[in-house]
Amino acid sequence: MLKISTTWTGGMAFLGKTPSGHELKMDAAEQVGGNNTGARPTELLLQAVAGCTGIDIVSILSKMRLEIVSFEMELNGTRAEDYPQRFTDVHIHYSLEGDLPEAKVVRAIQLSKDKYCSVSNSINANITVSYSINDNERKQLS
């Protein structure tokens, strides 16, 4: 079981404390009563997806004895218009550089998406993936 604590700090702001000892400041936008002093919870959710799948891919490629020179991800999340405005679709584009055979990168991405990333597998959204290696053309993962 994972237990976190979150404390209201006034206005629409909250301070979350993680079991690993880190703090996360959250707040709402000014137009809805916040002061914009922290990230939105929905932003943190997409960041959590990125962190989870990124850690998976680095770990998998490392076990394959492949060296990543650089690794970036761009996530685009689409939310429903009706409340609770959940994420309906998330697109992740992975951009990796290094001496990385495409088939092994695709395998690492697929394993993260289908098996290992507990965060992306915990949200009820259609997740699509594309990737590029060494700035080559973007490819869609099927």
XYZ file of C-alpha atoms in Angstrom:
142
model
C 0.000 0.000 0.000
C 1.236 3.481 -0.886
C 0.345 6.269 1.527
C 0.820 9.970 0.866
C -0.286 13.029 2.808
C -1.617 16.267 1.405
C -2.253 19.458 3.354
C -4.305 22.472 2.348
C -2.138 25.601 2.522
C -4.851 28.189 1.820
C -6.809 29.341 -1.187
C -6.803 26.472 -3.674
C -3.250 25.362 -2.835
C -2.134 22.037 -1.384
C 1.224 20.607 -0.383
C 1.702 16.894 -0.952
C 4.361 14.870 0.829
C 5.498 11.557 -0.585
C 6.748 8.525 1.343
C 10.152 9.078 -0.291
C 10.375 12.483 1.384
C 9.565 14.810 -1.513
C 7.085 17.665 -1.573
C 4.755 18.599 -4.424
C 3.049 21.961 -4.520
C -0.353 22.047 -6.240
C -2.610 24.992 -6.974
C -5.375 26.045 -9.308
C -5.239 28.660 -12.035
C -6.088 32.238 -11.075
C -9.279 32.213 -13.189
C -10.744 29.483 -10.950
C -9.663 30.947 -7.611
C -6.096 29.764 -7.280
C -2.859 31.725 -7.183
C -0.867 29.618 -9.676
C 1.731 28.743 -7.025
C 2.003 25.091 -8.022
C 1.316 22.524 -10.697
C -2.207 21.404 -11.515
C -3.024 17.846 -10.426
C -3.786 16.909 -14.051
C -0.340 18.163 -15.093
C 1.198 15.981 -12.401
C -0.771 12.987 -13.677
C 0.735 13.334 -17.166
C 4.181 13.948 -15.628
C 3.708 10.746 -13.619
C 2.930 8.828 -16.822
C 6.099 10.263 -18.398
C 8.245 9.465 -15.377
C 6.904 5.929 -15.077
C 7.326 4.956 -18.718
C 10.677 6.772 -18.938
C 12.072 4.836 -15.989
C 10.804 1.596 -17.562
C 12.442 2.299 -20.917
C 15.787 3.356 -19.441
C 15.789 0.219 -17.294
C 14.862 -2.109 -20.165
C 17.382 -0.628 -22.612
C 20.063 -0.711 -19.905
C 19.388 -4.417 -19.370
C 19.841 -4.842 -23.133
C 23.251 -3.157 -22.655
C 22.269 -0.200 -24.823
C 23.481 3.301 -24.050
C 21.056 6.211 -24.381
C 22.680 9.535 -25.309
C 19.499 11.587 -24.846
C 15.855 10.830 -24.170
C 12.889 13.174 -24.249
C 9.164 12.617 -24.187
C 6.289 14.805 -25.264
C 2.866 13.932 -23.921
C -0.409 15.336 -25.192
C -3.490 14.652 -23.122
C -7.069 15.144 -24.317
C -9.704 15.585 -21.642
C -13.451 15.067 -21.829
C -15.531 18.239 -21.877
C -18.012 16.877 -19.338
C -17.115 16.460 -15.684
C -15.073 14.817 -14.286
C -13.122 15.844 -17.426
C -11.011 12.685 -17.300
C -8.253 12.064 -19.794
C -9.756 10.262 -22.771
C -6.628 10.073 -24.904
C -2.933 10.404 -24.188
C -0.332 10.445 -26.920
C 3.303 9.866 -25.946
C 6.108 10.653 -28.360
C 9.456 9.211 -27.335
C 12.563 10.784 -28.856
C 15.775 8.872 -28.193
C 19.320 9.302 -29.409
C 22.193 6.847 -29.316
C 23.292 3.609 -30.935
C 19.851 2.113 -30.438
C 18.488 -0.601 -32.727
C 14.909 0.320 -33.599
C 13.504 -3.132 -32.834
C 14.896 -3.003 -29.288
C 13.547 0.497 -28.657
C 10.133 -0.575 -29.937
C 10.252 -3.628 -27.663
C 11.104 -1.467 -24.634
C 8.276 0.972 -25.417
C 5.816 -1.868 -25.936
C 6.809 -3.560 -22.656
C 6.385 -0.306 -20.766
C 3.002 0.432 -22.353
C 1.524 -3.049 -22.078
C 3.155 -4.543 -18.993
C 5.254 -2.385 -16.678
C 4.016 1.221 -16.412
C 1.596 1.100 -13.494
C 0.684 4.786 -13.884
C -0.446 4.641 -17.513
C -2.214 1.369 -16.820
C -4.066 3.015 -13.917
C -5.757 5.722 -15.976
C -8.736 5.039 -18.168
C -7.492 6.653 -21.382
C -6.617 5.441 -24.831
C -2.817 5.697 -24.942
C -1.102 5.908 -28.322
C 2.625 6.023 -28.869
C 5.062 7.258 -31.489
C 8.833 7.400 -31.440
C 11.878 8.709 -33.245
C 15.463 7.546 -32.917
C 18.392 9.863 -33.680
C 16.022 12.529 -35.039
C 14.781 10.221 -37.785
C 11.180 10.304 -38.946
C 8.477 9.833 -36.326
C 6.918 6.405 -36.386
C 3.632 5.268 -34.904
C 3.718 2.239 -32.654
C 0.967 -0.202 -33.525
